[in-house]
Coordinates of C-alpha atoms in Angstrom, one line a residue:
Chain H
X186 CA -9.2 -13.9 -5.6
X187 CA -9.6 -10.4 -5.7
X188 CA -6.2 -8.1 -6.4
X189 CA -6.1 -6.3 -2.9
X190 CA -2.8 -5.1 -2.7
X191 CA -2.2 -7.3 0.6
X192 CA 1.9 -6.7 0.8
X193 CA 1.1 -2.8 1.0
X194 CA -1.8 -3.1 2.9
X195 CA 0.4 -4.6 5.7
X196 CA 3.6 -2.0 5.3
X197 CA 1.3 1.0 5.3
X198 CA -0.6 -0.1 8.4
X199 CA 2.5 -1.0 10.0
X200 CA 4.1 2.6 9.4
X201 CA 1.0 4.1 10.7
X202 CA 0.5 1.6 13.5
X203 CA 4.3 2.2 14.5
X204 CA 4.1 6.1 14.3
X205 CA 0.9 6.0 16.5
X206 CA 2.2 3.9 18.8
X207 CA 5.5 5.6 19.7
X208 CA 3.6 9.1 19.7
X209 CA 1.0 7.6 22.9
X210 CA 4.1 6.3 24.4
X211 CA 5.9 9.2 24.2
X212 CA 2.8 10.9 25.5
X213 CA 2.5 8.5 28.7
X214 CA 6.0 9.1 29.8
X215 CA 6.1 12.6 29.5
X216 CA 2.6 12.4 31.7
X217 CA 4.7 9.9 34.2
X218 CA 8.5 10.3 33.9
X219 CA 9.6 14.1 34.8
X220 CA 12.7 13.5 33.5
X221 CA 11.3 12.6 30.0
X222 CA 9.5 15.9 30.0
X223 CA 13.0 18.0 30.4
X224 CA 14.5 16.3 27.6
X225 CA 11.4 16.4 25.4
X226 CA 11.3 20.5 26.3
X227 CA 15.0 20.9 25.5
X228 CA 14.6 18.7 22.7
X229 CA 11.7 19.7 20.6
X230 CA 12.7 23.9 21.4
X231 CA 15.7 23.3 19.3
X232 CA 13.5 21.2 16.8
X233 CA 11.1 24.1 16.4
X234 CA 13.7 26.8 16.6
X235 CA 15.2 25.3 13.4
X236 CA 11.9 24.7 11.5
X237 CA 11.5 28.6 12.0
X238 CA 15.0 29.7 11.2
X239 CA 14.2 27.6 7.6
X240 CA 10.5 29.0 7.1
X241 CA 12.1 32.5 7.9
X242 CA 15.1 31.7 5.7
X243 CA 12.3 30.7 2.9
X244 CA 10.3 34.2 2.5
X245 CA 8.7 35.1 -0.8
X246 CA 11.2 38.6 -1.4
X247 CA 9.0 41.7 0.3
X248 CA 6.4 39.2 2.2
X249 CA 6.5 38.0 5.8
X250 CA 5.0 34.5 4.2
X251 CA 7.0 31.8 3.5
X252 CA 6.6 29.5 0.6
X253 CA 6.9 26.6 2.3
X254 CA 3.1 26.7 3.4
X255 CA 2.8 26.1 0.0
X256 CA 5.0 23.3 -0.2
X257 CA 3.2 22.4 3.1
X258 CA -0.2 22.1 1.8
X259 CA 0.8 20.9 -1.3
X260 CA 2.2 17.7 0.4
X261 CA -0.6 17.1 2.6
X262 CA -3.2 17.5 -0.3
X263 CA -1.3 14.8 -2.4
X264 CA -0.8 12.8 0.7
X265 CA -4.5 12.7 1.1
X266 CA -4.8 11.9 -3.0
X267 CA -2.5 8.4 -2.7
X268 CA -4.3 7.7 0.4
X269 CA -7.6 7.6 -1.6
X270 CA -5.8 5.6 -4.4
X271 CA -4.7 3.0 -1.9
X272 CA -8.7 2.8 -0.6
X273 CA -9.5 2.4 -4.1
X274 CA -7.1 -0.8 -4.7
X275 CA -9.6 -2.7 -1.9
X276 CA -11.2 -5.6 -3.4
X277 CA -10.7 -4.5 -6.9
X278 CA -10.0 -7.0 -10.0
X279 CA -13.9 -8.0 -11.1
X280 CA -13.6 -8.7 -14.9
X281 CA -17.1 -9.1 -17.1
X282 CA -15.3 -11.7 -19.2
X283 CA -15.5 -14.8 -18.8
X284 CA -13.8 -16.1 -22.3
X285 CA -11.7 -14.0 -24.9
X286 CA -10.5 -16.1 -27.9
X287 CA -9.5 -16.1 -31.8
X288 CA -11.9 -18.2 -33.4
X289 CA -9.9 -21.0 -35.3
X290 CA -12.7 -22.0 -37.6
X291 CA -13.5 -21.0 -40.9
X292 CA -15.6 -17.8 -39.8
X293 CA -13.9 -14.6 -39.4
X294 CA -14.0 -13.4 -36.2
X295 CA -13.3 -13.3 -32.3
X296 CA -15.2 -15.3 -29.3
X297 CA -16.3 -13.6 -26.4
X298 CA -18.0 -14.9 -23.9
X299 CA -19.3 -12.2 -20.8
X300 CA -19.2 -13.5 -17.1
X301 CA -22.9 -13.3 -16.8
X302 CA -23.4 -16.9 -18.4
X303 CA -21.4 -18.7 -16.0
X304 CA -22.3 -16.4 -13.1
X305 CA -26.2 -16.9 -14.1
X306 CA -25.9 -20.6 -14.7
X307 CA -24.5 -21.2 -11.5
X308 CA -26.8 -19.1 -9.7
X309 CA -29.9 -20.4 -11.3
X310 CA -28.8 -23.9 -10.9
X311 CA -27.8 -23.4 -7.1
X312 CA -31.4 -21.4 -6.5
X313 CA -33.7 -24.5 -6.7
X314 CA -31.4 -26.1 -3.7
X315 CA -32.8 -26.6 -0.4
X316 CA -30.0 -26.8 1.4
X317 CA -29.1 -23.3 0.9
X318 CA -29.7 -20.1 1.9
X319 CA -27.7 -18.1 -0.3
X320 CA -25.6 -18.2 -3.1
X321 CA -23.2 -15.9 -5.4
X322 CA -21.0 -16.0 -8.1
X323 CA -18.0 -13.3 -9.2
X324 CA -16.1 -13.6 -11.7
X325 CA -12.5 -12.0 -11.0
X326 CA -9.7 -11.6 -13.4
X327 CA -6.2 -13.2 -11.4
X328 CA -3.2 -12.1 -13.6
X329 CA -4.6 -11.7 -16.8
X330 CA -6.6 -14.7 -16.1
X331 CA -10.6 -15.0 -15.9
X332 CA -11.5 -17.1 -12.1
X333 CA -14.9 -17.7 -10.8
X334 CA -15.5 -17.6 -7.0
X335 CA -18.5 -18.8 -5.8
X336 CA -20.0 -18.5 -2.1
X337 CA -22.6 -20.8 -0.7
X338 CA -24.4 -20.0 2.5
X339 CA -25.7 -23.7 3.4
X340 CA -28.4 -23.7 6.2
X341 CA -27.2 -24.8 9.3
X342 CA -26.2 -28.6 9.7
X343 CA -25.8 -29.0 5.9
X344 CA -22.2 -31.0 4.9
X345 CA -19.7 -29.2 3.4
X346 CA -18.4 -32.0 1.3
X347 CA -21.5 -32.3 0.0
X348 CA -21.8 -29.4 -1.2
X349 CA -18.4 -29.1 -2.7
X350 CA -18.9 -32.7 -4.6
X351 CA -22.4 -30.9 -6.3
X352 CA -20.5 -27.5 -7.2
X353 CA -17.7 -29.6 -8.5
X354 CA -20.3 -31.4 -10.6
X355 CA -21.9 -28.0 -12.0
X356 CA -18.4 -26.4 -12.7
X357 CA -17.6 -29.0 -15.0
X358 CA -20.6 -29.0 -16.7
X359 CA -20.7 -25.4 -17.3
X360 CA -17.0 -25.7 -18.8
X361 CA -17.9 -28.4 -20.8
X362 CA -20.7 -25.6 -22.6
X363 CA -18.3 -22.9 -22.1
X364 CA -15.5 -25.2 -24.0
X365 CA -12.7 -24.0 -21.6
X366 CA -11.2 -24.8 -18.2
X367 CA -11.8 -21.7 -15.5
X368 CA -10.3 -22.3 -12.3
X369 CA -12.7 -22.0 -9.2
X370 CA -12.7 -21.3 -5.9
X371 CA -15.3 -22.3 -4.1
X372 CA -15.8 -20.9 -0.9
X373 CA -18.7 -22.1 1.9
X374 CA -19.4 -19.3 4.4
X375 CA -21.5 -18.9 7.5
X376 CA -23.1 -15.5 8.1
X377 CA -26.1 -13.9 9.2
X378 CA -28.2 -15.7 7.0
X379 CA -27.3 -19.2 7.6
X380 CA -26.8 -18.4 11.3
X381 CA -30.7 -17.7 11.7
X382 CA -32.1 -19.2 8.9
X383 CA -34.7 -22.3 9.4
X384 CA -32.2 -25.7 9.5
X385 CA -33.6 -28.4 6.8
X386 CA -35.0 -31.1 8.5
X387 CA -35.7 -33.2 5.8
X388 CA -34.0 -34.3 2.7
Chain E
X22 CA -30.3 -22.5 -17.4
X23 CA -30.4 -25.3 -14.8
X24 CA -31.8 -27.9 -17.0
X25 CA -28.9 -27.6 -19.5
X26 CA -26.7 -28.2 -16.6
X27 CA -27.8 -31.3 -15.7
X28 CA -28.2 -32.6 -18.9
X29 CA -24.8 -32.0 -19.8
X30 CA -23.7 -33.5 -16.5
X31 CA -25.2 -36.9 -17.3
X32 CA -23.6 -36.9 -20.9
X33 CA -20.4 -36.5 -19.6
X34 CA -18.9 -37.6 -16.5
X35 CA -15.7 -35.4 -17.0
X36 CA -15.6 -32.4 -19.0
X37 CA -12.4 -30.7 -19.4
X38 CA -10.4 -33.7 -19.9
X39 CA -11.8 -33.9 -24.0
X40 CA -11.0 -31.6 -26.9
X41 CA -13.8 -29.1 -25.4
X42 CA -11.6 -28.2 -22.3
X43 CA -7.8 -26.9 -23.3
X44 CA -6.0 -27.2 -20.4
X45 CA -6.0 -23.2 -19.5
X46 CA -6.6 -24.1 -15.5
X47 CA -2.9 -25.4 -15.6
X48 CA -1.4 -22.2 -15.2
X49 CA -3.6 -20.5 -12.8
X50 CA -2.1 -20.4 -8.9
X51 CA -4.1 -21.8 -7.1
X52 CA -2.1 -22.7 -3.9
X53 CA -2.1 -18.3 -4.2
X54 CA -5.4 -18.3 -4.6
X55 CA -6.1 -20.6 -1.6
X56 CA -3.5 -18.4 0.7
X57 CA -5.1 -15.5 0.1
X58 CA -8.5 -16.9 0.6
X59 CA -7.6 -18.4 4.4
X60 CA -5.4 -15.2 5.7
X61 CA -7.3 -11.6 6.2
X62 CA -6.5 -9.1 3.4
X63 CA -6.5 -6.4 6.3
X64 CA -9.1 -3.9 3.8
X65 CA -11.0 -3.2 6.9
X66 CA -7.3 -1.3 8.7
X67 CA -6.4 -0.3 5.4
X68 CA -9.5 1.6 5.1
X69 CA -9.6 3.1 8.3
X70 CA -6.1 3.6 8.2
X71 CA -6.6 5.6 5.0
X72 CA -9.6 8.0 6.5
X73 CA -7.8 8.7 9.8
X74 CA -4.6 10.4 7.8
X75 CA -7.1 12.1 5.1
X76 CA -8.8 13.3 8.0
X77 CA -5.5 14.5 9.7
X78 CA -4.2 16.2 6.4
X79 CA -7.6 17.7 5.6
X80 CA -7.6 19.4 8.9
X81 CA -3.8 20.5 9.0
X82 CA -5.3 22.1 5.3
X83 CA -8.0 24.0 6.6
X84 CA -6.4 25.6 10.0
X85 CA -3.1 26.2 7.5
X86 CA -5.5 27.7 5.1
X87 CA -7.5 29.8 8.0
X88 CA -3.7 30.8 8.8
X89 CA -2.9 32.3 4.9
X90 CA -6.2 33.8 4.7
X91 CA -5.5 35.8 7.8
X92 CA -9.0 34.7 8.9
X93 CA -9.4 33.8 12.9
X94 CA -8.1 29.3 13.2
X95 CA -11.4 27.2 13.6
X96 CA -9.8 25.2 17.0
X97 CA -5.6 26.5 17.3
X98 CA -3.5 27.9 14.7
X99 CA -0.5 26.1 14.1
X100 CA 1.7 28.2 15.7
X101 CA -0.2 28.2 19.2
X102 CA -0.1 24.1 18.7
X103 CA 4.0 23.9 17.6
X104 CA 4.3 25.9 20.7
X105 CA 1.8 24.1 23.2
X106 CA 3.3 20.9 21.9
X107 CA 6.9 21.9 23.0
X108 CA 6.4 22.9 26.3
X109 CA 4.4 19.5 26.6
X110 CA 4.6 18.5 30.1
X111 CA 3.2 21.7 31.6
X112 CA 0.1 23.5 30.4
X113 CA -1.9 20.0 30.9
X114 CA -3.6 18.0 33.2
X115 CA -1.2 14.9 33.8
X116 CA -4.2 12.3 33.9
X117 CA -5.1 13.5 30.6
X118 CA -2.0 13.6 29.0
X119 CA -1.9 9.9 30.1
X120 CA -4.9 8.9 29.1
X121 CA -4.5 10.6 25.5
X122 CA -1.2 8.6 25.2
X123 CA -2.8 5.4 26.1
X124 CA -5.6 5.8 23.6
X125 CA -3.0 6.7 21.1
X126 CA -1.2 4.0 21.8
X127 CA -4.0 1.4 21.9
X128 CA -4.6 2.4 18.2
X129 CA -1.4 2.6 17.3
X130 CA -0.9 -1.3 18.8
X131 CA -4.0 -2.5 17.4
X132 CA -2.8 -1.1 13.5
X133 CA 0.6 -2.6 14.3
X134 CA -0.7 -6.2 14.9
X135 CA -3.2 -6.3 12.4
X136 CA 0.1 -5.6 10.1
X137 CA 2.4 -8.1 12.0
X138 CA 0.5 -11.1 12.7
X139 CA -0.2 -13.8 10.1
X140 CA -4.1 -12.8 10.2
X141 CA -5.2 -16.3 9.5
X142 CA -8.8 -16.7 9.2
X143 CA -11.1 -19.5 10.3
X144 CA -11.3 -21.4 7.4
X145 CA -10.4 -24.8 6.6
X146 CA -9.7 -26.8 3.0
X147 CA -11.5 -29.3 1.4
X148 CA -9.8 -31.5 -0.7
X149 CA -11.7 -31.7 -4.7
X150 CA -9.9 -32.7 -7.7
X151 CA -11.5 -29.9 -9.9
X152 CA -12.2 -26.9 -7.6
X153 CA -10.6 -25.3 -4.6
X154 CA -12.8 -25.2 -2.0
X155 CA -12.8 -23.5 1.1
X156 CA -14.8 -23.3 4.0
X157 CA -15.9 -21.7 7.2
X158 CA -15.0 -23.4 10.5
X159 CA -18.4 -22.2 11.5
X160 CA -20.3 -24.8 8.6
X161 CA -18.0 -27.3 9.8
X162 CA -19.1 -27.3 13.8
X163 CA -22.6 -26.6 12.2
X164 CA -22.3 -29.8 10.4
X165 CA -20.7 -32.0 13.2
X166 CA -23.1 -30.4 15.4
X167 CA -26.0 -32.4 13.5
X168 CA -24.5 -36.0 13.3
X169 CA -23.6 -35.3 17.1
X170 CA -27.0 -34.9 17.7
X171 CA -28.7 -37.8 15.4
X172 CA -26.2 -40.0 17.0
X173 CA -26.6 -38.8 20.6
X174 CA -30.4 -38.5 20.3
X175 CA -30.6 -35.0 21.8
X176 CA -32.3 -31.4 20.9
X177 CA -30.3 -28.9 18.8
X178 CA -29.9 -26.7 21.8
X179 CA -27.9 -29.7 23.8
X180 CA -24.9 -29.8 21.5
X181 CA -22.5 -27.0 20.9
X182 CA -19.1 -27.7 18.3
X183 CA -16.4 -25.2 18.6
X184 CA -14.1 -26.4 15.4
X185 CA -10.5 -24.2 15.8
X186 CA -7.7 -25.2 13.2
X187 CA -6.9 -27.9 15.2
X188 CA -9.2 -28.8 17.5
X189 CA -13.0 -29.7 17.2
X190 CA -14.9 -29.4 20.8
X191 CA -18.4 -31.3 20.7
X192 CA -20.4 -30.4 23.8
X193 CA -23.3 -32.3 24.8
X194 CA -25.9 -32.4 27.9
X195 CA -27.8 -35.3 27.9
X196 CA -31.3 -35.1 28.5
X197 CA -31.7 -36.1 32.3
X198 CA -32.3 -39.7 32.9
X199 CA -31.8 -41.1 29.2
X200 CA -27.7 -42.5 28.9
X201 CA -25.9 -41.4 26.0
X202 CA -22.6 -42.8 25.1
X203 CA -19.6 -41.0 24.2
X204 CA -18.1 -43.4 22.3
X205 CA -21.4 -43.2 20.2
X206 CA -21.1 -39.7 19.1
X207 CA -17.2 -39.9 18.6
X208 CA -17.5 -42.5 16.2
X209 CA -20.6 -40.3 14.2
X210 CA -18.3 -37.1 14.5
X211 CA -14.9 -38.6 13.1
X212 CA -16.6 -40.3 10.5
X213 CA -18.4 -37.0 9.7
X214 CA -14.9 -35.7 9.5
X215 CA -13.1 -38.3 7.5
X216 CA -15.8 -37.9 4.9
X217 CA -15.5 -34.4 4.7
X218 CA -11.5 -34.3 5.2
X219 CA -10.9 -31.1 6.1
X220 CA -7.3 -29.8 6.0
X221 CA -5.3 -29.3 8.8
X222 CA -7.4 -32.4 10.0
X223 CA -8.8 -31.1 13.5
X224 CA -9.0 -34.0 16.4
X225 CA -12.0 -34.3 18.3
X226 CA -12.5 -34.0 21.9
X227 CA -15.7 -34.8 23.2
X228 CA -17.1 -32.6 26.2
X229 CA -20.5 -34.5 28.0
X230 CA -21.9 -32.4 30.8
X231 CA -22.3 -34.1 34.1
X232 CA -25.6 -32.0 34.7
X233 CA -28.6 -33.3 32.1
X234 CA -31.6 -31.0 31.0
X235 CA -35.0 -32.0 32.1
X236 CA -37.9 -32.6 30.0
X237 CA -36.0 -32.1 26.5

C-alpha cells in the first residue's frame, strides 16, 4: 500500500551486497592464496601510484594540498545526503484525505472529506469485537488515489473468513455514508499480541 | 460511530452499486496492491544498508577532515591506510585477515539475497468480492489448529498446524488411551479450509503421534 520505492530498494542493496561481498572474498584469498597476494601487491601499487600522480597533478598553485579533498569530501557528504533521502522514501504515502470532490449541487463549493471518519468508524466499530485483539486503520494515497488498509489482530483460533465477510460488511457501509467507492485492503496479522493474548472460548 | 454502521448495513445490502457509490474503485490496482502486500519491501536492508555507508562516509569525513586541519587522525590517516591496504598480505595476522573477509562477505551475501530472491512473505489470499484481503499463515494454522482440536477432542497444547504456501501440517498427540481418528480431523480441517479458501489452496497432511500424553 504504502509507496516504498521497492525496485530501488532491491538495486541499491544489490550494489552494496555485491561490493561487500567481493571485498571479504578478496580478503579470504589474499589470507589463503599467496599467489593472490603478489598480484594484489603489484596491482593495487600501481593503482595508488596513479591516484597520487593525479592528487599531485591537482595542487591549489603555491600549496602542497590538493583540491581534490575537496571534491573528496564533497562527494562523500552528498553521498551520505541521498542515502538519508532513500531512508526517508520507507513506508511513506499516508494521505489525511479520504475524499476530495467538486460539489455538483447547487451550493458553491468543494467536498472534503479527512481520513479520520473512515479510519474512526472502522476502529470504533471493530473495538466492541471479541474476537479481536487489535485493530488499525491507515489511510494511504496509491497513485493519486485515496486506499484504506486495515489490520486485524484476531485472538488465536478465530476464522479468517469470518472476519473478512464482517470487514467486508463494514467497508460497504461506511462507503455507502461516505458516498464513494475506496478500495481496501484488508490485511489479518498475527503478532505478539494475538500470539499471547487469552484465546475466546466462547462465542 | 458503530451504531450508524450497522444501521446502514441493514438498510442496504450492497452499497456502492447505487447512485451513492461512483465506480472510483475500478481504477485502483489492486492485483499491485496485493503483490506488494505478499512479497517483503526489503525497508529493514534498505535501512541498514543506508546507515552502514552514512557511517562509512561520515568517518572517511572526519579522519579526511583531521588530515586538512593538520590535527593528529582519530584511528589511521588515510595515507597510512592507502598504504597498509596495498601491501595487504603482509603486515597482518593471516587468521584475521580471513576471518575479516568472511564476516565481510557474510554481509555482503546476506544484502545480496535479500535483493535477489523473490522475498515472498507468509501470507495467503482470501477471496471477497469487495475487499482484498490478506492474511497471515500464522491465523490460518491458528484457526485450523482449533477445529483440529474440537474435532479430535484434545487440549490446545496437543495440536500444532504449520500452514507453508502449500502445505498445511496438523500435528496431534492423542491423549493416552482415548482413540482419535484421523479421518475425523481431516474432514474438520479441509472443510475449515474450503470455507475459508485460501489461495494458493495448501493440502493437508495430517501428522498423529504414535506416543499419547497422560492425564490431558
Amino acid at each position: 500500500m504504502n509507496s516504498t520505492p521497492r525496485i530501488l530498494n532491491r538495486i541499491l542493496i544489490g550494489i552494496l551486497g555485491f561490493k561487500l561481498l567481493a571485498v571479504g572474498i578478496l580478503l579470504m584469498l589474499l589470507a589463503t592464496v599467496p599467489a593472490v597476494g603478489t598480484w594484489w601487491q603489484a596491482w593495487s601499487r600501481s593503482v595508488w601510484d596513479g591516484a597520487n600522480r593525479v592528487f599531485e597533478g591537482t595542487r591549489f598553485p603555491g600549496r602542497t594540498e590538493s583540491w581534490l579533498w575537496i571534491v573528496l569530501a564533497l562527494f562523500l557528504i552528498v553521498l551520505s545526503g541521498l542515502m538519508v533521502a532513500w531512508v526517508a522514501q520507507q513506508g511513506k504515502g499516508r494521505t489525511d484525505l479520504l475524499l476530495a470532490a467538486e460539489d455538483p449541487g447547487g451550493v458553491p463549493g468543494d467536498i472534503r472529506i479527512g481520513s479520520g471518519v473512515a479510519e474512526q468508524a472502522l476502529k470504533n466499530a471493530l473495538a466492541e469485537r471479541p474476537d479481536l485483539a487489535g485493530a488499525a486503520v491507515t489511510t494511504y494515497q496509491v497513485r493519486g488515489q485515496p486506499a484504506l488498509k486495515i489490520r486485524l489482530h484476531p485472538r488465536p483460533g478465530v476464522p479468517p473468513q469470518v472476519l473478512a465477510a464482517d470487514t467486508a460488511a463494514l467497508v460497504a457501509a461506511l462507503e455507502a455514508v461516505v458516498g464513494q467507492r475506496t478500495p481496501v485492503l484488508l490485511h489479518i496479522a498475527a503478532g505478539a499480541r494475538t500470539r499471547f493474548s487469552r484465546a475466546e472460548r466462547v462465542r | 460511530m458503530s451504531s450508524v454502521i450497522e444501521q446502514q448495513n441493514e438498510a442496504g445490502d450492497a452499497p456502492g452499486e447505487g447512485p451513492a457509490g461512483p465506480a472510483h474503485a475500478a481504477s485502483f490496482d489492486m492485483k499491485r496492491a496485493l503483490r506488494r502486500e505478499t512479497h517483503s519491501s526489503r525497508a529493514a536492508a534498505a535501512g541498514l544498508a543506508a546507515a552502514l555507508v552514512i557511517l562509512l562516509c561520515l568517518y572517511a569525513l572526519l579522519e579526511a577532515g583531521v588530515r586538512a586541519i593538520g590535527q593528529p587522525p582519530w584511528l589511521i590517516d588515510p595515507q597510512t591506510a592507502a598504504e597498509r591496504i596495498v601491501a595487504l598480505p603482509g603486515g597482518m595476522p593471516p587468521l584475521l585477515l580471513g576471518v575479516t573477509g568472511a564476516v565481510t562477505a557474510a554481509a555482503g551475501l546476506f544484502f545480496f539475497l535479500n535483493a535477489v530472491l523473490p522475498g515472498r512473505r507468509a501470507r495467503h489470499l482470501l477471496e471477497d468480492r469487495h475487499i482484498a484481503v490478506v492474511v497471515d499463515d500464522e491465523i490460518i494454522a491458528s484457526a485450523l489448529a482449533r477445529r483440529a482440536r474440537l474435532a479430535a477432542n484434545v487440549t490446545q497444547e496437543q495440536v500444532m498446524v504449520v500452514v507453508s504456501q502449500r502445505q498445511a501440517v496438523v500435528n496431534v498427540r492423542p491423549t493416552s488411551g482415548v482413540p482419535v481418528s484421523e479421518t475425523a480431523i481431516r474432514e474438520a480441517v479441509e472443510d475449515e479450509l474450503r470455507s475459508m479458501a485460501p489461495t494458493p489452496m495448501p493440502l493437508v497432511r495430517i501428522n498423529l503421534a504414535t506416543s499419547g500424553v497422560i492425564g490431558a
